[in-house]
CSV table of C-alpha atoms in Angstrom, one decimal:
chain,number,residue,atom,x,y,z
A,1,UNK,CA,0.1,-0.1,0.0
A,2,UNK,CA,1.3,3.4,-1.0
A,3,UNK,CA,1.2,6.1,1.6
A,4,UNK,CA,3.6,8.5,-0.1
A,5,UNK,CA,2.6,11.1,-2.5
A,6,UNK,CA,4.3,12.6,-5.5
A,7,UNK,CA,3.2,15.5,-7.7
A,8,UNK,CA,4.9,15.2,-11.1
A,9,UNK,CA,4.7,18.5,-13.1
A,10,UNK,CA,4.8,17.8,-16.8
A,11,UNK,CA,2.7,20.4,-18.3
A,12,UNK,CA,2.9,19.3,-21.9
A,13,UNK,CA,1.8,15.7,-21.3
A,14,UNK,CA,-1.7,15.6,-23.4
A,15,UNK,CA,-0.7,17.9,-26.1
A,16,UNK,CA,2.4,16.5,-27.7
A,17,UNK,CA,4.3,13.1,-28.3
A,18,UNK,CA,8.0,13.4,-28.1
A,19,UNK,CA,11.0,12.7,-26.0
A,20,UNK,CA,10.0,14.7,-23.0
A,21,UNK,CA,6.6,13.0,-22.9
A,22,UNK,CA,8.5,9.6,-23.0
A,23,UNK,CA,10.9,10.6,-20.3
A,24,UNK,CA,7.9,11.8,-18.0
A,25,UNK,CA,6.1,8.7,-18.3
A,26,UNK,CA,9.4,6.5,-17.2
A,27,UNK,CA,9.9,8.8,-14.3
A,28,UNK,CA,6.2,8.3,-13.3
A,29,UNK,CA,6.7,4.4,-13.6
A,30,UNK,CA,10.0,4.8,-11.2
A,31,UNK,CA,8.0,6.9,-8.7
A,32,UNK,CA,5.3,4.1,-8.5
A,33,UNK,CA,8.0,1.5,-8.1
A,34,UNK,CA,9.4,3.6,-5.2
A,35,UNK,CA,6.1,3.5,-3.6
A,36,UNK,CA,4.5,6.8,-4.4
A,37,UNK,CA,1.1,7.6,-5.5
A,38,UNK,CA,1.7,10.0,-8.4
A,39,UNK,CA,-0.4,12.8,-9.3
A,40,UNK,CA,0.2,14.5,-12.9
A,41,UNK,CA,-0.2,18.3,-13.1
A,42,UNK,CA,-0.8,19.2,-16.9
A,43,UNK,CA,-2.5,21.7,-18.9
A,44,UNK,CA,-5.2,19.4,-20.3
A,45,UNK,CA,-6.5,15.7,-19.8
A,46,UNK,CA,-4.2,13.4,-21.5
A,47,UNK,CA,-5.2,10.7,-24.1
A,48,UNK,CA,-3.7,7.8,-22.5
A,49,UNK,CA,-4.3,5.5,-25.7
A,50,UNK,CA,-2.0,7.8,-27.9
A,51,UNK,CA,0.9,7.4,-25.6
A,52,UNK,CA,0.3,3.6,-25.5
A,53,UNK,CA,0.4,3.4,-29.3
A,54,UNK,CA,3.3,5.7,-29.5
A,55,UNK,CA,5.5,4.3,-26.7
A,56,UNK,CA,4.0,1.1,-25.6
A,57,UNK,CA,3.7,2.3,-22.1
A,58,UNK,CA,0.4,2.2,-19.9
A,59,UNK,CA,-0.5,5.4,-18.3
A,60,UNK,CA,1.1,5.3,-14.8
A,61,UNK,CA,-0.6,8.3,-13.1
A,62,UNK,CA,-3.1,7.6,-10.2
A,63,UNK,CA,-4.7,11.2,-10.4
A,64,UNK,CA,-4.6,14.2,-12.8
A,65,UNK,CA,-4.8,17.8,-12.0
A,66,UNK,CA,-4.9,20.8,-14.4
A,67,UNK,CA,-2.8,23.8,-14.3
A,68,UNK,CA,-4.3,27.3,-15.3
A,69,UNK,CA,-2.2,30.3,-16.3
A,70,UNK,CA,-2.7,33.5,-14.1
A,71,UNK,CA,-4.3,36.6,-16.0
A,72,UNK,CA,-2.4,39.8,-16.0
A,73,UNK,CA,-2.3,42.7,-18.4
A,74,UNK,CA,0.4,42.6,-21.1
A,75,UNK,CA,2.6,45.0,-19.6
A,76,UNK,CA,3.1,42.7,-16.6
A,77,UNK,CA,3.6,39.6,-18.7
A,78,UNK,CA,7.1,38.8,-17.2
A,79,UNK,CA,5.5,38.9,-13.6
A,80,UNK,CA,3.1,35.9,-14.9
A,81,UNK,CA,6.0,33.6,-13.8
A,82,UNK,CA,5.9,34.9,-10.2
A,83,UNK,CA,2.3,34.0,-9.9
A,84,UNK,CA,2.6,30.4,-10.9
A,85,UNK,CA,2.9,29.3,-7.4
A,86,UNK,CA,-0.5,30.9,-6.5
A,87,UNK,CA,-2.2,29.3,-9.6
A,88,UNK,CA,-0.6,26.0,-9.1
A,89,UNK,CA,-3.3,23.6,-7.3
A,90,UNK,CA,-2.3,23.4,-3.7
A,91,UNK,CA,-1.7,19.8,-3.7
A,92,UNK,CA,0.3,18.5,-0.7
A,93,UNK,CA,2.9,15.8,-1.5
A,94,UNK,CA,6.1,14.2,-0.1
A,95,UNK,CA,7.9,14.9,-3.4
A,96,UNK,CA,7.5,17.3,-6.2
A,97,UNK,CA,9.1,16.5,-9.6
A,98,UNK,CA,9.2,19.0,-12.4
A,99,UNK,CA,10.1,17.8,-15.9
A,100,UNK,CA,8.8,21.0,-17.5
A,101,UNK,CA,11.6,22.8,-15.7
A,102,UNK,CA,13.1,24.2,-19.0
A,103,UNK,CA,10.0,26.5,-19.5
A,104,UNK,CA,8.1,26.4,-16.1
A,105,UNK,CA,10.3,26.2,-13.2
A,106,UNK,CA,8.2,28.2,-11.0
A,107,UNK,CA,5.2,25.9,-11.1
A,108,UNK,CA,4.8,24.5,-7.9
A,109,UNK,CA,2.2,24.8,-5.1
A,110,UNK,CA,2.9,27.3,-2.1
A,111,UNK,CA,2.7,24.3,0.3
A,112,UNK,CA,6.1,23.2,-1.4
A,113,UNK,CA,7.8,26.4,0.1
A,114,UNK,CA,5.8,26.3,3.4
A,115,UNK,CA,6.5,22.7,4.1
A,116,UNK,CA,10.0,22.7,2.7
A,117,UNK,CA,9.3,19.5,0.7
A,118,UNK,CA,11.9,18.4,-2.1
A,119,UNK,CA,11.5,19.6,-5.7
A,120,UNK,CA,13.3,17.8,-8.3
A,121,UNK,CA,14.0,20.0,-11.3
A,122,UNK,CA,14.9,17.7,-14.3
A,123,UNK,CA,15.7,20.0,-17.1
A,124,UNK,CA,15.3,18.0,-20.4
A,125,UNK,CA,15.2,20.8,-23.0
A,126,UNK,CA,17.1,24.0,-23.4
A,127,UNK,CA,16.0,26.5,-20.6
A,128,UNK,CA,15.0,29.4,-22.6
A,129,UNK,CA,12.4,31.2,-20.5
A,130,UNK,CA,12.5,33.3,-17.3
A,131,UNK,CA,13.8,33.2,-14.5
A,132,UNK,CA,16.5,31.1,-16.1
A,133,UNK,CA,17.9,33.9,-18.3
A,134,UNK,CA,17.1,37.1,-16.1
A,135,UNK,CA,20.7,37.7,-15.3
A,136,UNK,CA,21.7,37.8,-18.9
A,137,UNK,CA,18.7,40.3,-19.7
A,138,UNK,CA,19.7,42.5,-17.0
A,139,UNK,CA,23.2,42.9,-18.3
A,140,UNK,CA,21.8,43.8,-21.6
A,141,UNK,CA,19.1,46.3,-20.4
A,142,UNK,CA,21.4,49.0,-19.4
A,143,UNK,CA,20.0,51.8,-17.3
A,144,UNK,CA,16.5,52.1,-18.0
A,145,UNK,CA,12.8,51.4,-17.1
A,146,UNK,CA,13.1,48.0,-18.6
A,147,UNK,CA,16.1,47.2,-16.4
A,148,UNK,CA,14.1,48.3,-13.4
A,149,UNK,CA,11.1,46.2,-14.5
A,150,UNK,CA,13.4,43.1,-14.9
A,151,UNK,CA,15.5,43.8,-11.8
A,152,UNK,CA,12.3,43.8,-9.6
A,153,UNK,CA,11.3,40.3,-11.1
A,154,UNK,CA,14.9,39.0,-10.6
A,155,UNK,CA,14.6,39.9,-6.7
A,156,UNK,CA,11.3,38.0,-6.4
A,157,UNK,CA,12.4,35.1,-8.6
A,158,UNK,CA,15.7,34.6,-6.6
A,159,UNK,CA,13.6,34.8,-3.3
A,160,UNK,CA,11.7,31.9,-4.5
A,161,UNK,CA,14.9,29.8,-5.3
A,162,UNK,CA,16.4,30.5,-2.0
A,163,UNK,CA,13.3,29.1,-0.3
A,164,UNK,CA,13.1,25.7,-2.0
A,165,UNK,CA,14.4,22.6,-1.2
A,166,UNK,CA,15.6,22.0,-4.7
A,167,UNK,CA,17.6,19.2,-6.4
A,168,UNK,CA,18.7,20.1,-10.1
A,169,UNK,CA,19.3,17.4,-12.8
A,170,UNK,CA,20.3,18.1,-16.5
A,171,UNK,CA,19.8,15.9,-19.3
A,172,UNK,CA,23.3,16.7,-20.8
A,173,UNK,CA,26.6,18.5,-20.0
A,174,UNK,CA,25.4,21.1,-22.6
A,175,UNK,CA,22.5,21.9,-20.6
A,176,UNK,CA,24.2,21.6,-17.4
A,177,UNK,CA,26.6,24.6,-18.5
A,178,UNK,CA,23.4,26.6,-19.2
A,179,UNK,CA,21.8,26.0,-15.9
A,180,UNK,CA,25.2,26.7,-14.2
A,181,UNK,CA,25.6,30.1,-16.0
A,182,UNK,CA,21.9,31.1,-15.3
A,183,UNK,CA,21.4,30.1,-11.7
A,184,UNK,CA,24.9,29.3,-10.4
A,185,UNK,CA,23.9,25.5,-9.8
A,186,UNK,CA,25.9,22.5,-10.3
A,187,UNK,CA,23.3,19.9,-11.6
A,188,UNK,CA,23.6,16.2,-11.6
A,189,UNK,CA,23.7,14.9,-15.2
A,190,UNK,CA,21.4,12.3,-16.4
A,191,UNK,CA,20.5,11.4,-20.1
A,192,UNK,CA,16.9,10.9,-20.8
A,193,UNK,CA,15.9,7.3,-21.3
A,194,UNK,CA,15.5,5.3,-24.4
A,195,UNK,CA,13.7,2.0,-24.9
A,196,UNK,CA,16.6,0.2,-26.4
A,197,UNK,CA,15.0,-3.2,-26.7
A,198,UNK,CA,12.2,-2.0,-29.0
A,199,UNK,CA,14.9,-0.5,-31.5
A,200,UNK,CA,17.5,-3.0,-31.1
A,201,UNK,CA,19.5,-4.1,-34.4
A,202,UNK,CA,20.2,-7.6,-34.7
A,203,UNK,CA,22.2,-7.6,-37.9
A,204,UNK,CA,19.2,-7.3,-40.1
A,205,UNK,CA,20.2,-6.4,-43.8
A,206,UNK,CA,20.5,-2.4,-44.1
A,207,UNK,CA,19.1,-0.5,-47.1
A,208,UNK,CA,20.4,2.7,-48.7
A,209,UNK,CA,18.1,5.1,-46.9
A,210,UNK,CA,18.2,7.7,-44.2
A,211,UNK,CA,15.5,8.8,-41.6
A,212,UNK,CA,14.5,11.8,-39.7
A,213,UNK,CA,12.2,11.5,-36.8
A,214,UNK,CA,10.4,13.6,-34.4
A,215,UNK,CA,7.5,16.2,-34.0
A,216,UNK,CA,6.5,18.0,-37.0
A,217,UNK,CA,7.6,21.6,-36.0
A,218,UNK,CA,9.7,24.3,-37.9
A,219,UNK,CA,12.6,24.3,-35.3
A,220,UNK,CA,13.6,20.6,-36.2
A,221,UNK,CA,14.8,22.0,-39.6
A,222,UNK,CA,13.6,19.0,-41.7
A,223,UNK,CA,13.9,21.0,-44.9
A,224,UNK,CA,17.8,20.9,-44.4
A,225,UNK,CA,17.8,16.9,-44.2
A,226,UNK,CA,15.6,16.9,-47.4
A,227,UNK,CA,17.9,19.2,-49.5
A,228,UNK,CA,21.1,17.4,-48.2
A,229,UNK,CA,19.8,14.0,-49.0
A,230,UNK,CA,19.0,15.4,-52.6
A,231,UNK,CA,22.4,16.4,-53.0
A,232,UNK,CA,23.9,13.0,-51.5
A,233,UNK,CA,21.5,10.9,-53.8
A,234,UNK,CA,20.0,9.2,-50.9
A,235,UNK,CA,16.4,8.4,-50.3
A,236,UNK,CA,15.0,10.0,-47.0
A,237,UNK,CA,12.0,8.5,-44.8
A,238,UNK,CA,10.5,11.0,-42.5
A,239,UNK,CA,8.8,9.5,-39.4
A,240,UNK,CA,6.8,12.6,-38.1
A,241,UNK,CA,4.6,13.3,-35.3
A,242,UNK,CA,1.9,15.7,-36.5
A,243,UNK,CA,1.9,19.0,-34.7
A,244,UNK,CA,2.2,22.0,-37.1
A,245,UNK,CA,-0.1,21.6,-40.0
A,246,UNK,CA,1.3,24.6,-41.8
A,247,UNK,CA,4.9,23.4,-41.5
A,248,UNK,CA,3.7,20.0,-42.9
A,249,UNK,CA,2.2,21.8,-45.9
A,250,UNK,CA,5.6,23.6,-46.5
A,251,UNK,CA,7.4,20.3,-46.4
A,252,UNK,CA,5.0,18.9,-49.0
A,253,UNK,CA,5.5,22.0,-51.2
A,254,UNK,CA,9.3,21.7,-50.9
A,255,UNK,CA,9.2,18.0,-51.9
A,256,UNK,CA,7.3,18.6,-54.9
A,257,UNK,CA,9.2,21.8,-55.8
A,258,UNK,CA,12.5,19.8,-55.7
A,259,UNK,CA,10.9,16.8,-57.8
A,260,UNK,CA,11.6,14.4,-54.8
A,261,UNK,CA,8.2,12.6,-54.6
A,262,UNK,CA,9.9,9.4,-55.4
A,263,UNK,CA,12.8,10.0,-53.1
A,264,UNK,CA,11.2,11.5,-50.0
A,265,UNK,CA,8.4,9.5,-48.0
A,266,UNK,CA,6.5,11.2,-45.1
A,267,UNK,CA,4.9,8.7,-42.7
A,268,UNK,CA,2.8,10.5,-40.0
A,269,UNK,CA,2.2,9.3,-36.3
A,270,UNK,CA,3.6,5.9,-36.9
A,271,UNK,CA,3.3,3.6,-33.9
A,272,UNK,CA,6.6,2.2,-32.3
A,273,UNK,CA,6.6,-1.0,-34.2
A,274,UNK,CA,6.6,0.7,-37.5
A,275,UNK,CA,9.2,3.2,-36.5
A,276,UNK,CA,11.6,0.6,-35.1
A,277,UNK,CA,11.2,-1.7,-38.3
A,278,UNK,CA,12.1,1.2,-40.6
A,279,UNK,CA,15.0,2.4,-38.5
A,280,UNK,CA,16.4,-1.2,-38.3
A,281,UNK,CA,16.6,-1.2,-42.0
A,282,UNK,CA,17.9,2.3,-42.5
A,283,UNK,CA,21.6,3.1,-42.7
A,284,UNK,CA,21.7,6.7,-41.5
A,285,UNK,CA,19.8,8.9,-39.2
A,286,UNK,CA,19.7,12.7,-39.5
A,287,UNK,CA,19.0,15.2,-36.8
A,288,UNK,CA,19.5,19.0,-37.7
A,289,UNK,CA,18.5,20.8,-34.6
A,290,UNK,CA,20.6,21.7,-31.7
A,291,UNK,CA,19.1,19.7,-28.8
A,292,UNK,CA,19.3,19.4,-25.1
A,293,UNK,CA,19.6,15.6,-25.5
A,294,UNK,CA,17.7,14.3,-28.4
A,295,UNK,CA,16.2,11.0,-27.6
A,296,UNK,CA,15.4,10.0,-31.4
A,297,UNK,CA,19.2,10.2,-32.0
A,298,UNK,CA,19.8,7.3,-29.4
A,299,UNK,CA,16.8,5.4,-30.5
A,300,UNK,CA,18.3,5.4,-34.2
A,301,UNK,CA,21.7,4.3,-32.7
A,302,UNK,CA,20.1,1.3,-31.0
A,303,UNK,CA,18.6,0.3,-34.4
A,304,UNK,CA,22.1,0.4,-36.0
A,305,UNK,CA,22.0,3.7,-37.8
A,306,UNK,CA,24.8,5.9,-38.1
A,307,UNK,CA,23.6,9.4,-36.6
A,308,UNK,CA,24.6,12.8,-38.1
A,309,UNK,CA,24.0,15.6,-35.8
A,310,UNK,CA,25.2,19.3,-35.1
A,311,UNK,CA,28.4,19.6,-33.3
A,312,UNK,CA,26.8,21.9,-31.0
A,313,UNK,CA,24.3,20.6,-28.4
A,314,UNK,CA,23.6,17.7,-26.1
A,315,UNK,CA,23.0,15.2,-29.0
A,316,UNK,CA,26.8,15.5,-30.0
A,317,UNK,CA,27.9,14.1,-26.6
A,318,UNK,CA,27.3,10.6,-27.7
A,319,UNK,CA,27.9,10.6,-31.4
A,320,UNK,CA,31.3,10.0,-32.9
A,321,UNK,CA,32.9,13.3,-33.8
A,322,UNK,CA,33.3,12.3,-37.4
A,323,UNK,CA,29.6,12.3,-37.8
A,324,UNK,CA,29.1,15.7,-36.3
A,325,UNK,CA,28.9,18.9,-38.5
A,326,UNK,CA,29.2,22.6,-38.1
A,327,UNK,CA,28.3,23.9,-41.4
A,328,UNK,CA,25.0,22.6,-43.4
A,329,UNK,CA,27.0,22.3,-46.3
A,330,UNK,CA,28.8,19.5,-44.8
A,331,UNK,CA,25.9,17.5,-44.4
A,332,UNK,CA,25.6,15.7,-47.9
A,333,UNK,CA,29.2,14.4,-47.6
A,334,UNK,CA,28.5,13.1,-44.0
A,335,UNK,CA,25.5,11.2,-45.4
A,336,UNK,CA,27.5,9.6,-47.8
A,337,UNK,CA,30.1,8.5,-45.4
A,338,UNK,CA,27.6,7.2,-43.0
A,339,UNK,CA,26.0,5.1,-45.9
A,340,UNK,CA,29.3,3.6,-46.6
A,341,UNK,CA,30.0,2.6,-42.8
A,342,UNK,CA,30.6,-1.0,-42.1
A,343,UNK,CA,28.8,-3.3,-39.8
A,344,UNK,CA,31.6,-3.1,-37.0
A,345,UNK,CA,31.0,0.6,-36.6
A,346,UNK,CA,27.2,0.1,-36.4
A,347,UNK,CA,27.7,-2.7,-33.7
A,348,UNK,CA,29.6,-0.2,-31.8
A,349,UNK,CA,26.9,2.3,-32.1
A,350,UNK,CA,24.4,-0.1,-30.9
A,351,UNK,CA,26.5,-0.9,-27.8
A,352,UNK,CA,26.8,2.9,-26.9
A,353,UNK,CA,23.0,3.3,-27.1
A,354,UNK,CA,22.6,0.5,-24.4
A,355,UNK,CA,24.0,3.1,-21.9
A,356,UNK,CA,20.8,5.0,-22.3
A,357,UNK,CA,18.4,2.3,-21.9
A,358,UNK,CA,15.3,3.0,-19.6
A,359,UNK,CA,16.3,0.6,-17.0
A,360,UNK,CA,19.6,2.1,-16.7
A,361,UNK,CA,18.0,5.4,-16.5
A,362,UNK,CA,15.7,4.2,-13.6
A,363,UNK,CA,18.6,2.8,-11.5
A,364,UNK,CA,20.7,5.9,-12.2
A,365,UNK,CA,17.7,8.2,-11.0
A,366,UNK,CA,17.0,6.3,-8.1
A,367,UNK,CA,20.6,6.7,-7.0
A,368,UNK,CA,20.6,10.3,-7.4
A,369,UNK,CA,17.4,10.7,-5.4
A,370,UNK,CA,18.9,8.5,-2.5
A,371,UNK,CA,22.2,10.2,-2.6
A,372,UNK,CA,20.7,13.5,-2.3
A,373,UNK,CA,18.3,12.5,0.6
A,374,UNK,CA,15.2,12.9,-1.6
A,375,UNK,CA,13.8,9.4,-0.8
């Protein structure tokens, strides 16, 4: 019987399907294994069936609570963040676990401060919003009303941080450096989990095509992969989770414009069985965005694909340096080299991916929580 309660703050669960959502589900599984009743705080009621289809995971939460944004005039938009603790449902828990910490670090109930309960901040994406970068914006503001506006915000935000019993975890060394610069903290480092067994390459015959995979949003820069594959003379399969319909139309127009109808195939919202089968037959995986961690890259590695990624970012920390690029015009040649790679290198890539398996992730996260006196 569970007598401990955890509140897991994963605001995007219910809206999107991606690496962050997969990580959130695995964390909830671990919390339940540790004896917690787990309440999910999100912005809308999730459709548990679509996560089962996408990841093969049963929805692990005992209860669901909804977070609603505070309303303030636009001139006080920055101060919305300071009101998040007041608009967060005041759910009493023994542990608060925030996986939306990159964008919503101040989402926690007032009781978390009053009771000095532990809050775990797991930053799994690039921290881009206040209060992370208030120090930088203060330096840029000069002497002005804008600086005063931001200075007052910074004072309140820092007072929150000082009152919290917080443990910080970064999903890569790249993110850890950003967190240290922003808040002066030295986080633990834990790469996000991958379901290695689902994707594992067992020496199936490889074919001469490349794959991209992820949410269908402009920041993923899929057009770079399309044009690079055209130059390299390599077929491309795009495994995409529908999100931005306008961007989807742009991709279709680009494919038609470049006369690539027989060279580029888009598959939308494919279940995990389809994704893993396609990756196990592919030779190359292309990822064009600078990421915090990039779960899709490690899934492709488990499937024996040679990953090609930007040299900057967390995704480059587990990819051989010769398959990273600094300029987009390097990409076609990198694709040709990855197509030509032999089985020995592919087997090495597969073994590297196993370091990111979800069971290893659970053991390591449990160890971090124990070492820091959280459980």
